Short mmCIF file of C-alpha atoms in Angstrom, two decimals:
data_model
loop_
_atom_site.label_atom_id
_atom_site.label_comp_id
_atom_site.label_asym_id
_atom_site.label_seq_id
_atom_site.Cartn_x
_atom_site.Cartn_y
_atom_site.Cartn_z
CA MET Q 1 -23.46 -56.01 -16.20
CA ALA Q 2 -20.31 -53.97 -16.61
CA ASP Q 3 -22.41 -51.06 -17.84
CA ASN Q 4 -24.56 -51.24 -14.71
CA LYS Q 5 -21.48 -51.10 -12.50
CA ARG Q 6 -19.95 -48.26 -14.42
CA GLN Q 7 -20.12 -45.12 -12.33
CA THR Q 8 -21.26 -41.94 -13.94
CA ARG Q 9 -18.42 -39.46 -14.05
CA VAL Q 10 -19.22 -36.02 -12.73
CA ALA Q 11 -17.08 -33.16 -13.96
CA ARG Q 12 -15.22 -31.48 -11.17
CA PRO Q 13 -15.87 -27.76 -10.94
CA THR Q 14 -12.87 -25.63 -11.80
CA PRO Q 15 -11.71 -23.87 -8.65
CA PRO Q 16 -11.84 -20.08 -8.92
CA ASP Q 17 -8.65 -18.12 -9.33
CA ALA Q 18 -7.36 -17.07 -5.93
CA LEU Q 19 -7.42 -13.42 -7.03
CA ALA Q 20 -10.98 -13.59 -8.39
CA LEU Q 21 -12.71 -13.42 -5.02
CA PRO Q 22 -14.81 -10.49 -3.77
CA HIS Q 23 -12.73 -9.73 -0.68
CA VAL Q 24 -9.53 -9.80 -2.77
CA VAL Q 25 -11.03 -7.55 -5.45
CA GLU Q 26 -11.94 -5.14 -2.66
CA ALA Q 27 -8.42 -5.26 -1.20
CA ILE Q 28 -6.86 -4.52 -4.59
CA ALA Q 29 -9.32 -1.71 -5.33
CA THR Q 30 -8.65 0.04 -2.04
CA CYS Q 31 -4.90 0.06 -2.77
CA LEU Q 32 -5.40 2.08 -5.97
CA ARG Q 33 -4.75 5.76 -5.33
CA ASP Q 34 -5.81 7.14 -8.72
CA GLN Q 35 -9.56 7.54 -9.28
CA ALA Q 36 -9.28 6.57 -12.95
CA ASP Q 37 -7.35 3.39 -12.10
CA PHE Q 38 -9.88 2.55 -9.39
CA SER Q 39 -12.82 2.94 -11.75
CA SER Q 40 -11.13 1.11 -14.64
CA TYR Q 41 -10.19 -1.82 -12.42
CA LEU Q 42 -13.66 -2.26 -10.94
CA HIS Q 43 -15.37 -2.08 -14.31
CA ALA Q 44 -12.93 -4.64 -15.71
CA VAL Q 45 -14.10 -7.30 -13.25
CA PRO Q 46 -17.62 -8.77 -13.13
CA ARG Q 47 -20.08 -6.95 -10.87
CA SER Q 48 -20.64 -10.27 -9.13
CA LEU Q 49 -17.16 -9.82 -7.61
CA TRP Q 50 -17.98 -6.42 -6.12
CA THR Q 51 -18.53 -6.50 -2.39
CA PRO Q 52 -21.58 -4.65 -0.98
CA ALA Q 53 -19.22 -1.94 0.26
CA LEU Q 54 -17.75 -1.38 -3.21
CA THR Q 55 -21.22 -1.33 -4.76
CA ALA Q 56 -22.34 1.31 -2.26
CA PHE Q 57 -19.20 3.36 -2.84
CA LEU Q 58 -19.75 3.38 -6.59
CA ALA Q 59 -23.35 4.45 -6.05
CA CYS Q 60 -22.17 7.36 -3.90
CA ASN Q 61 -19.49 8.22 -6.40
CA THR Q 62 -21.88 8.43 -9.34
CA THR Q 63 -24.37 10.66 -7.47
CA PRO Q 64 -22.25 12.93 -5.26
CA PRO Q 65 -24.17 15.10 -2.79
CA GLN Q 66 -24.38 18.81 -3.54
CA ARG Q 67 -24.28 19.91 0.11
CA MET Q 68 -23.08 18.61 3.45
CA ALA Q 69 -26.59 18.31 4.94
CA LEU Q 70 -26.76 14.76 3.67
CA PRO Q 71 -30.16 13.09 3.30
CA PRO Q 72 -30.77 9.77 5.10
CA SER Q 73 -30.52 7.80 1.84
CA VAL Q 74 -26.97 9.04 1.26
CA LEU Q 75 -26.01 8.40 4.88
CA VAL Q 76 -27.19 4.80 4.46
CA LEU Q 77 -24.99 4.42 1.38
CA LEU Q 78 -22.02 5.96 3.15
CA ALA Q 79 -22.52 3.65 6.12
CA ALA Q 80 -22.38 0.69 3.74
CA THR Q 81 -18.95 1.83 2.52
CA LEU Q 82 -17.38 1.75 6.00
CA PRO Q 83 -15.75 -1.69 5.47
CA LEU Q 84 -13.58 0.06 2.83
CA ARG Q 85 -12.28 2.46 5.50
CA PRO Q 86 -12.72 5.44 3.16
CA ARG Q 87 -11.09 8.79 3.76
CA ILE Q 88 -13.72 11.52 3.89
CA GLU Q 89 -12.97 15.22 4.13
CA LEU Q 90 -15.72 17.44 5.57
CA GLU Q 91 -15.55 21.06 4.43
CA PHE Q 92 -18.34 23.29 5.72
CA VAL Q 93 -18.81 26.13 8.20
CA THR Q 94 -19.94 25.06 11.67
CA ARG Q 95 -20.60 26.89 14.92
CA ASP Q 96 -20.70 23.91 17.27
CA ALA Q 97 -20.57 20.14 17.46
CA ALA Q 98 -24.29 19.69 16.84
CA ARG Q 99 -23.95 19.98 13.08
CA LEU Q 100 -21.24 17.34 13.12
CA ALA Q 101 -23.07 14.88 15.36
CA SER Q 102 -25.25 13.21 12.70
CA LEU Q 103 -22.31 12.77 10.35
CA VAL Q 104 -19.94 11.51 13.02
CA ALA Q 105 -22.56 9.05 14.25
CA VAL Q 106 -22.57 7.36 10.84
CA LEU Q 107 -19.11 8.08 9.45
CA GLY Q 108 -16.98 8.44 12.57
CA PRO Q 109 -15.37 4.97 12.43
CA SER Q 110 -14.09 5.71 8.91
CA LEU Q 111 -12.83 9.26 9.39
CA SER Q 112 -9.05 9.70 9.33
CA SER Q 113 -8.78 13.42 8.60
CA VAL Q 114 -11.15 16.28 9.42
CA THR Q 115 -10.79 19.93 8.43
CA ILE Q 116 -13.10 22.28 10.34
CA HIS Q 117 -13.50 26.03 9.74
CA LEU Q 118 -15.08 27.69 12.80
CA SER Q 119 -16.77 31.08 12.81
CA SER Q 120 -15.35 33.79 15.07
CA ASN Q 121 -17.63 32.84 17.97
CA GLY Q 122 -17.85 29.18 17.07
CA VAL Q 123 -15.83 27.91 20.01
CA ALA Q 124 -17.56 29.89 22.75
CA ASN Q 125 -19.64 28.52 25.61
CA GLY Q 126 -17.94 25.14 25.81
CA ARG Q 127 -18.30 24.35 22.12
CA GLY Q 128 -14.59 23.71 21.70
CA ARG Q 129 -14.65 21.01 24.35
CA ALA Q 130 -17.81 19.50 22.85
CA MET Q 131 -16.17 19.41 19.43
CA SER Q 132 -13.08 17.72 20.79
CA ASP Q 133 -15.07 15.16 22.77
CA LEU Q 134 -17.25 14.32 19.77
CA LEU Q 135 -14.28 13.67 17.50
CA LEU Q 136 -12.34 11.69 20.10
CA GLN Q 137 -15.27 9.46 21.02
CA GLY Q 138 -16.74 8.96 17.57
CA CYS Q 139 -13.64 8.77 15.36
CA PRO Q 140 -11.28 5.99 16.56
CA HIS Q 141 -9.23 6.09 13.34
CA LEU Q 142 -8.74 9.86 13.27
CA ARG Q 143 -5.18 10.89 12.39
CA ARG Q 144 -5.41 14.59 11.52
CA VAL Q 145 -7.62 17.49 12.58
CA ILE Q 146 -7.27 20.98 11.10
CA ILE Q 147 -9.27 23.68 12.90
CA SER Q 148 -9.38 27.20 11.49
CA VAL Q 149 -10.78 30.06 13.62
CA VAL Q 150 -10.17 33.78 14.24
CA PRO Q 151 -10.89 34.36 17.97
CA ARG Q 152 -11.86 37.88 19.03
CA ARG Q 153 -11.95 37.54 22.80
CA ALA Q 154 -9.53 36.08 25.32
CA ASN Q 155 -11.96 33.41 26.48
CA GLN Q 156 -12.25 32.18 22.91
CA LEU Q 157 -8.55 31.36 22.97
CA VAL Q 158 -9.20 29.04 25.91
CA GLU Q 159 -12.12 27.45 24.08
CA LEU Q 160 -9.96 27.02 21.00
CA ASN Q 161 -7.32 25.25 23.08
CA ASP Q 162 -10.03 22.82 24.16
CA ALA Q 163 -10.92 22.19 20.52
CA LEU Q 164 -7.26 21.60 19.72
CA GLY Q 165 -7.12 18.99 22.49
CA VAL Q 166 -8.07 16.33 19.96
CA VAL Q 167 -5.35 13.67 19.99
CA ALA Q 168 -5.17 11.51 16.89
CA HIS Q 169 -4.07 7.97 17.66
CA PRO Q 170 -2.50 6.30 14.59
CA HIS Q 171 -4.31 3.13 13.66
CA MET Q 172 -3.55 0.52 11.05
CA ASP Q 173 -5.86 -2.35 10.22
CA HIS Q 174 -4.04 -5.18 8.45
CA ASP Q 175 -7.08 -7.26 7.49
CA ALA Q 176 -7.17 -6.20 3.85
CA VAL Q 177 -3.38 -6.40 3.52
CA ILE Q 178 -3.24 -9.92 4.93
CA ALA Q 179 -6.15 -11.04 2.71
CA PHE Q 180 -4.32 -9.73 -0.34
CA CYS Q 181 -1.00 -11.37 0.64
CA GLU Q 182 -2.76 -14.69 1.21
CA ALA Q 183 -4.41 -14.42 -2.20
CA LEU Q 184 -1.01 -13.85 -3.80
CA GLN Q 185 0.31 -16.91 -2.00
CA ALA Q 186 -2.60 -19.06 -3.23
CA SER Q 187 -2.29 -18.01 -6.87
CA THR Q 188 -0.86 -20.53 -9.32
CA THR Q 189 -0.64 -18.31 -12.41
CA LEU Q 190 0.66 -14.94 -11.21
CA ARG Q 191 3.75 -13.79 -13.14
CA ASP Q 192 4.21 -10.08 -12.36
CA VAL Q 193 3.93 -8.10 -9.10
CA VAL Q 194 4.60 -4.39 -8.68
CA SER Q 195 4.44 -3.32 -5.03
CA ASN Q 196 4.58 0.33 -4.04
CA VAL Q 197 2.14 0.07 -1.14
CA PRO Q 198 4.13 0.52 2.09
CA SER Q 199 1.64 -1.48 4.18
CA LEU Q 200 2.35 -4.60 2.12
CA GLY Q 201 5.87 -4.65 3.56
CA GLY Q 202 7.60 -7.90 2.66
CA PHE Q 203 4.22 -9.67 2.22
CA HIS Q 204 3.88 -10.43 5.94
CA GLY Q 205 5.35 -13.91 6.03
CA ARG Q 206 3.40 -15.16 3.02
CA THR Q 207 5.20 -16.70 0.06
CA LEU Q 208 4.79 -15.52 -3.50
CA PRO Q 209 3.73 -18.13 -6.08
CA VAL Q 210 6.26 -20.29 -7.89
CA SER Q 211 4.93 -18.92 -11.18
CA LEU Q 212 6.20 -15.39 -10.42
CA ILE Q 213 8.69 -14.10 -13.01
CA ILE Q 214 8.81 -10.33 -12.38
CA LEU Q 215 8.86 -8.44 -9.07
CA ASP Q 216 9.11 -4.67 -8.68
CA TRP Q 217 9.62 -3.97 -4.95
CA GLU Q 218 11.11 -0.66 -3.90
CA SER Q 219 11.11 1.15 -0.58
CA ARG Q 220 10.62 4.88 -0.38
CA ALA Q 221 13.61 7.16 -0.96
CA ASN Q 222 16.04 7.25 1.96
CA GLU Q 223 13.93 4.76 3.91
CA ILE Q 224 15.79 2.18 5.99
CA VAL Q 225 14.15 -1.21 5.48
CA ASP Q 226 14.04 -3.08 8.78
CA ASP Q 227 15.18 -6.68 9.22
CA ALA Q 228 11.65 -7.96 9.81
CA THR Q 229 10.49 -6.66 6.43
CA LEU Q 230 13.58 -8.06 4.69
CA THR Q 231 13.06 -11.44 6.38
CA ASP Q 232 9.48 -11.50 5.10
CA LEU Q 233 10.59 -10.46 1.62
CA ALA Q 234 13.28 -13.15 1.48
CA THR Q 235 10.73 -15.74 2.56
CA ALA Q 236 8.25 -14.46 -0.02
CA VAL Q 237 10.59 -14.72 -3.02
CA GLY Q 238 12.71 -17.73 -2.06
CA ARG Q 239 10.73 -20.41 -3.89
CA THR Q 240 9.73 -18.35 -6.93
CA GLN Q 241 11.09 -18.66 -10.47
CA LEU Q 242 11.90 -14.96 -10.46
CA LYS Q 243 13.95 -13.76 -13.43
CA TYR Q 244 13.46 -9.99 -13.24
CA LEU Q 245 13.85 -8.00 -9.99
CA VAL Q 246 13.59 -4.28 -9.29
CA CYS Q 247 14.70 -3.69 -5.70
CA ASN Q 248 16.66 -0.87 -4.10
CA ALA Q 249 17.20 -3.05 -1.02
CA PHE Q 250 18.91 -5.79 -3.05
CA GLY Q 251 22.18 -5.59 -1.11
CA GLN Q 252 20.46 -6.25 2.20
CA LEU Q 253 18.11 -8.86 0.73
CA ALA Q 254 21.07 -10.85 -0.59
CA THR Q 255 22.31 -11.44 2.97
CA PHE Q 256 19.20 -13.46 3.88
CA PRO Q 257 19.62 -17.22 3.16
CA ALA Q 258 15.91 -17.65 2.41
CA ALA Q 259 16.33 -15.56 -0.75
CA ALA Q 260 19.28 -17.60 -2.07
CA PRO Q 261 17.33 -20.04 -4.33
CA MET Q 262 15.68 -17.15 -6.15
CA LEU Q 263 18.86 -15.09 -6.45
CA ALA Q 264 20.77 -18.04 -7.91
CA GLN Q 265 18.54 -18.00 -11.01
CA LEU Q 266 17.94 -14.23 -11.29
CA GLN Q 267 18.79 -12.80 -14.73
CA TRP Q 268 17.73 -9.14 -14.66
CA LEU Q 269 18.35 -6.71 -11.78
CA ILE Q 270 17.50 -3.00 -11.48
CA VAL Q 271 18.64 -0.98 -8.46
CA SER Q 272 18.15 2.76 -8.00
CA GLY Q 273 18.75 5.61 -5.59
CA LEU Q 274 21.71 4.21 -3.64
CA HIS Q 275 24.10 6.49 -1.78
CA ALA Q 276 27.85 5.89 -1.69
CA ASN Q 277 27.68 4.11 1.65
CA ASP Q 278 25.10 1.67 0.23
CA MET Q 279 27.32 0.49 -2.61
CA LYS Q 280 29.37 -2.06 -0.65
CA ALA Q 281 26.24 -4.04 0.25
CA LEU Q 282 25.17 -3.98 -3.39
CA ILE Q 283 28.56 -5.14 -4.66
CA ASP Q 284 28.80 -7.86 -2.02
CA GLY Q 285 25.34 -9.05 -3.02
CA LEU Q 286 26.36 -9.54 -6.65
CA SER Q 287 28.16 -12.75 -5.68
CA SER Q 288 24.73 -14.29 -5.04
CA VAL Q 289 23.46 -13.76 -8.62
CA PRO Q 290 25.77 -15.87 -10.84
CA SER Q 291 23.15 -16.16 -13.61
CA LEU Q 292 22.74 -12.40 -14.02
CA THR Q 293 22.70 -11.22 -17.64
CA SER Q 294 21.58 -7.60 -17.20
CA LEU Q 295 22.28 -5.05 -14.45
CA SER Q 296 20.90 -1.49 -14.37
CA LEU Q 297 22.00 1.03 -11.75
CA HIS Q 298 19.97 4.25 -11.81
CA LYS Q 299 20.91 7.36 -9.82
CA CYS Q 300 23.42 5.49 -7.68
CA SER Q 301 26.56 7.15 -6.32
CA LEU Q 302 29.28 5.08 -7.97
CA SER Q 303 32.16 7.55 -8.15
CA SER Q 304 34.15 5.85 -5.38
CA SER Q 305 33.22 2.25 -6.14
CA MET Q 306 33.20 1.89 -9.93
CA GLU Q 307 36.49 -0.03 -10.05
CA LEU Q 308 35.35 -2.50 -7.40
CA LEU Q 309 32.03 -2.91 -9.20
CA ARG Q 310 33.74 -3.77 -12.49
CA GLU Q 311 36.09 -6.24 -10.83
CA THR Q 312 33.22 -7.95 -9.04
CA LEU Q 313 31.12 -8.21 -12.19
CA ALA Q 314 34.06 -9.66 -14.11
CA THR Q 315 34.68 -12.40 -11.56
CA THR Q 316 31.21 -13.28 -10.26
CA CYS Q 317 28.71 -12.37 -12.98
CA VAL Q 318 30.38 -14.07 -15.92
CA HIS Q 319 27.14 -14.24 -17.94
CA LEU Q 320 26.52 -10.49 -17.77
CA ALA Q 321 25.76 -9.14 -21.24
CA LYS Q 322 24.36 -5.69 -20.44
CA LEU Q 323 25.35 -3.07 -17.87
CA THR Q 324 23.44 0.22 -17.66
CA VAL Q 325 24.78 2.89 -15.31
CA ARG Q 326 23.21 6.27 -14.68
CA ASP Q 327 25.39 7.64 -11.90
CA GLN Q 328 24.55 10.81 -10.00
CA HIS Q 329 28.26 11.67 -9.97
CA PRO Q 330 29.95 9.72 -12.78
CA THR Q 331 33.68 9.24 -12.90
CA ARG Q 332 35.67 10.67 -15.78
CA ASP Q 333 35.85 7.30 -17.57
CA GLY Q 334 32.62 5.77 -16.20
#
């Protein structure tokens, strides 16, 4: 009787890793700038995780066209890659907009930069205006247009001015960035993040997983990180178990209360590229990292603040065992 009442146990399927999803694989792949890294990454993950757009892109990449008069089959493949928002550079001689029309009709939404070399009479008879109108209407993401021409008659200068009337409106689509940040937030096993993609910002209000141990987050040289980005970054790292941080905005980050739980347990800190007027914020921030055991300062201007740095480390970072300083302008004894 007990056997009849016993319910058959069904094994629960193991949920997939938050990073092992097609749209996340696509987001990661499109952040890779190096062709070798892009190819290595894609071939390291199962083909079942490739989105249709990635599959089409790889097909185009393995059989590149030999001329710009692309056959319909290649145009179909290129159209399938549009969700990736690829950057395509067109380099061929044209006399008018007609030769661009078929390409722009298919690829226009993905074009961000176009370089056009016009023949000496290529902008005559209203062709400059037609070229400009075609690019403006068919390329909503266009950011840069380079037009090269050697006009021979005065009227061609007017036509060229019409061609140069193309106005590129900057456009940024955050869909892939947000998808990636949400995948990071959902992960339960992630331990190391290196972020040098400006569009990721401070992870856009998403939190990084508790499992995170290492974070390399640096802004570009001489860039002022705004408060909104720092607020997001503080929110992102606050609940992590971070032990190792590379961050040239550490001084500012330390002023945000949301980052305090992470900073209290931080053990390794690397900061680079600070000017003399940035050092006070860095030194003030050291009071928030009492568990610090290693501090590395690379290419920081310490000549006027070395004494204050040593005093602060001696009184607030009592567990510090290693200090590495590579000063741009070292003091005589530093």
